[in-house]
XYZ file of C-alpha atoms in Angstrom:
152
model
C -108.324 25.841 -15.924
C -111.871 23.993 -16.310
C -113.543 22.926 -13.110
C -117.095 21.392 -13.369
C -119.663 20.771 -10.636
C -122.937 18.851 -10.649
C -125.916 20.460 -8.863
C -129.081 18.324 -7.879
C -132.152 18.654 -5.660
C -135.381 16.844 -5.067
C -136.916 18.204 -2.014
C -138.627 21.705 -1.523
C -138.342 24.161 -4.372
C -135.762 22.443 -6.353
C -134.925 25.401 -8.714
C -134.532 27.776 -5.752
C -132.126 25.452 -4.104
C -129.911 25.215 -7.115
C -129.862 28.946 -7.534
C -129.345 29.370 -3.848
C -126.368 27.025 -3.847
C -124.689 28.775 -6.925
C -125.200 32.123 -5.229
C -123.748 30.848 -1.971
C -120.638 29.571 -3.937
C -120.254 32.921 -5.434
C -120.367 34.615 -1.973
C -117.322 32.138 -1.161
C -115.516 33.681 -4.055
C -116.193 30.759 -6.350
C -116.710 32.284 -9.796
C -119.752 30.718 -11.671
C -118.714 31.095 -15.303
C -121.669 29.110 -17.034
C -124.585 27.109 -15.994
C -126.446 24.292 -17.950
C -130.212 24.312 -18.354
C -131.847 22.456 -15.329
C -133.355 19.331 -16.243
C -135.848 17.067 -14.514
C -134.579 13.382 -14.092
C -135.681 10.059 -12.366
C -133.834 9.164 -9.189
C -130.829 7.083 -9.608
C -130.068 4.126 -7.468
C -132.878 4.601 -4.867
C -136.142 4.703 -7.151
C -138.676 5.588 -4.321
C -138.143 9.238 -4.083
C -139.190 12.460 -5.946
C -137.787 13.380 -9.220
C -134.787 15.448 -9.410
C -133.887 18.722 -10.845
C -130.222 18.742 -12.108
C -127.624 20.956 -13.613
C -123.934 21.534 -14.178
C -122.007 24.708 -13.667
C -118.580 25.766 -14.817
C -116.610 27.494 -12.119
C -113.325 29.190 -11.513
C -111.251 28.907 -8.350
C -107.977 29.397 -6.788
C -108.898 26.659 -4.234
C -107.260 23.218 -4.592
C -109.825 20.288 -5.073
C -109.792 19.471 -1.531
C -110.487 23.058 -0.398
C -113.034 23.054 -3.098
C -114.839 19.825 -1.893
C -114.947 21.454 1.896
C -116.634 24.589 0.288
C -119.142 22.303 -1.612
C -119.740 20.246 1.674
C -120.009 23.228 3.697
C -122.602 24.863 1.270
C -124.714 21.687 1.476
C -124.573 21.802 5.289
C -125.588 25.482 5.469
C -128.644 24.847 3.306
C -129.586 22.137 5.561
C -128.901 18.940 3.584
C -129.540 15.822 5.788
C -128.066 12.358 4.693
C -130.800 9.842 5.424
C -129.576 7.128 2.934
C -127.150 6.730 0.232
C -128.481 8.168 -3.219
C -131.599 9.210 -1.227
C -133.773 12.466 -1.279
C -131.954 15.802 -0.697
C -132.676 19.487 -1.032
C -129.099 19.961 -2.430
C -126.276 17.832 -3.636
C -123.085 19.412 -5.114
C -120.429 17.046 -6.544
C -117.166 18.024 -8.061
C -117.045 16.399 -11.560
C -113.915 17.523 -13.188
C -111.053 19.594 -11.962
C -109.112 20.546 -15.093
C -107.657 17.367 -16.306
C -106.419 16.307 -12.845
C -106.839 12.668 -11.710
C -107.394 12.557 -7.912
C -107.739 9.187 -5.870
C -108.050 9.976 -2.242
C -110.463 8.468 0.331
C -112.461 11.462 0.705
C -112.239 12.574 -3.014
C -112.149 11.076 -6.441
C -111.916 13.121 -9.483
C -113.024 12.865 -12.063
C -116.466 11.884 -10.362
C -116.192 7.872 -10.362
C -119.686 7.196 -11.952
C -120.267 10.222 -14.185
C -119.777 8.342 -17.501
C -123.055 6.201 -16.275
C -125.258 9.177 -15.381
C -127.498 10.851 -17.948
C -128.383 13.536 -15.483
C -124.475 14.564 -15.205
C -123.494 14.171 -18.977
C -126.455 15.585 -20.738
C -125.977 19.046 -18.945
C -122.252 18.874 -18.903
C -122.338 18.125 -22.705
C -124.523 21.220 -23.115
C -121.786 23.552 -21.938
C -118.638 21.586 -22.341
C -119.090 19.030 -24.926
C -115.358 18.916 -25.398
C -114.211 18.420 -22.005
C -112.237 15.173 -21.718
C -112.526 12.615 -19.116
C -108.987 12.216 -18.058
C -108.923 8.531 -17.438
C -111.161 7.495 -20.325
C -109.767 9.909 -22.862
C -112.980 10.691 -24.329
C -115.017 13.921 -24.496
C -118.099 14.421 -22.546
C -120.219 14.384 -25.784
C -118.610 11.068 -26.623
C -119.420 9.521 -23.241
C -123.041 10.853 -23.409
C -123.606 9.391 -26.904
C -122.181 6.083 -25.718
C -124.466 6.090 -22.747
C -127.368 6.705 -25.000
C -126.261 3.908 -27.269
C -126.341 1.223 -24.495
């Protein structure tokens, strides 16, 4: 089973924040299998904030998607994340991108992540570690989606 999460930070020691989040997930029995390079990206949506450091991790878990979401949100909270504004600055952001080939459409969780195909900061690191992963709704690989995004 392939599960992928996105990591982002644009406050404080960004790289330390991403590495700390990964360690905290491992402490919660989430096995981190592979981590992309971290890339610096411009803010998405709200532009008047510092650049982000982003990456993607492949993980293994026995948790259900909803339980995994709770763990991701709990980890953000433990690390002191404050939600000031939508798409605003944050010390840590953890998003569930893909959970195997499942399609989940609940008020609190949408998988695959509903806007991932439009986000270079998600597709570029995801294509690095899982170019052949398939978006279960669009039926295209991550690499195909990234190439389409760059072709726009």
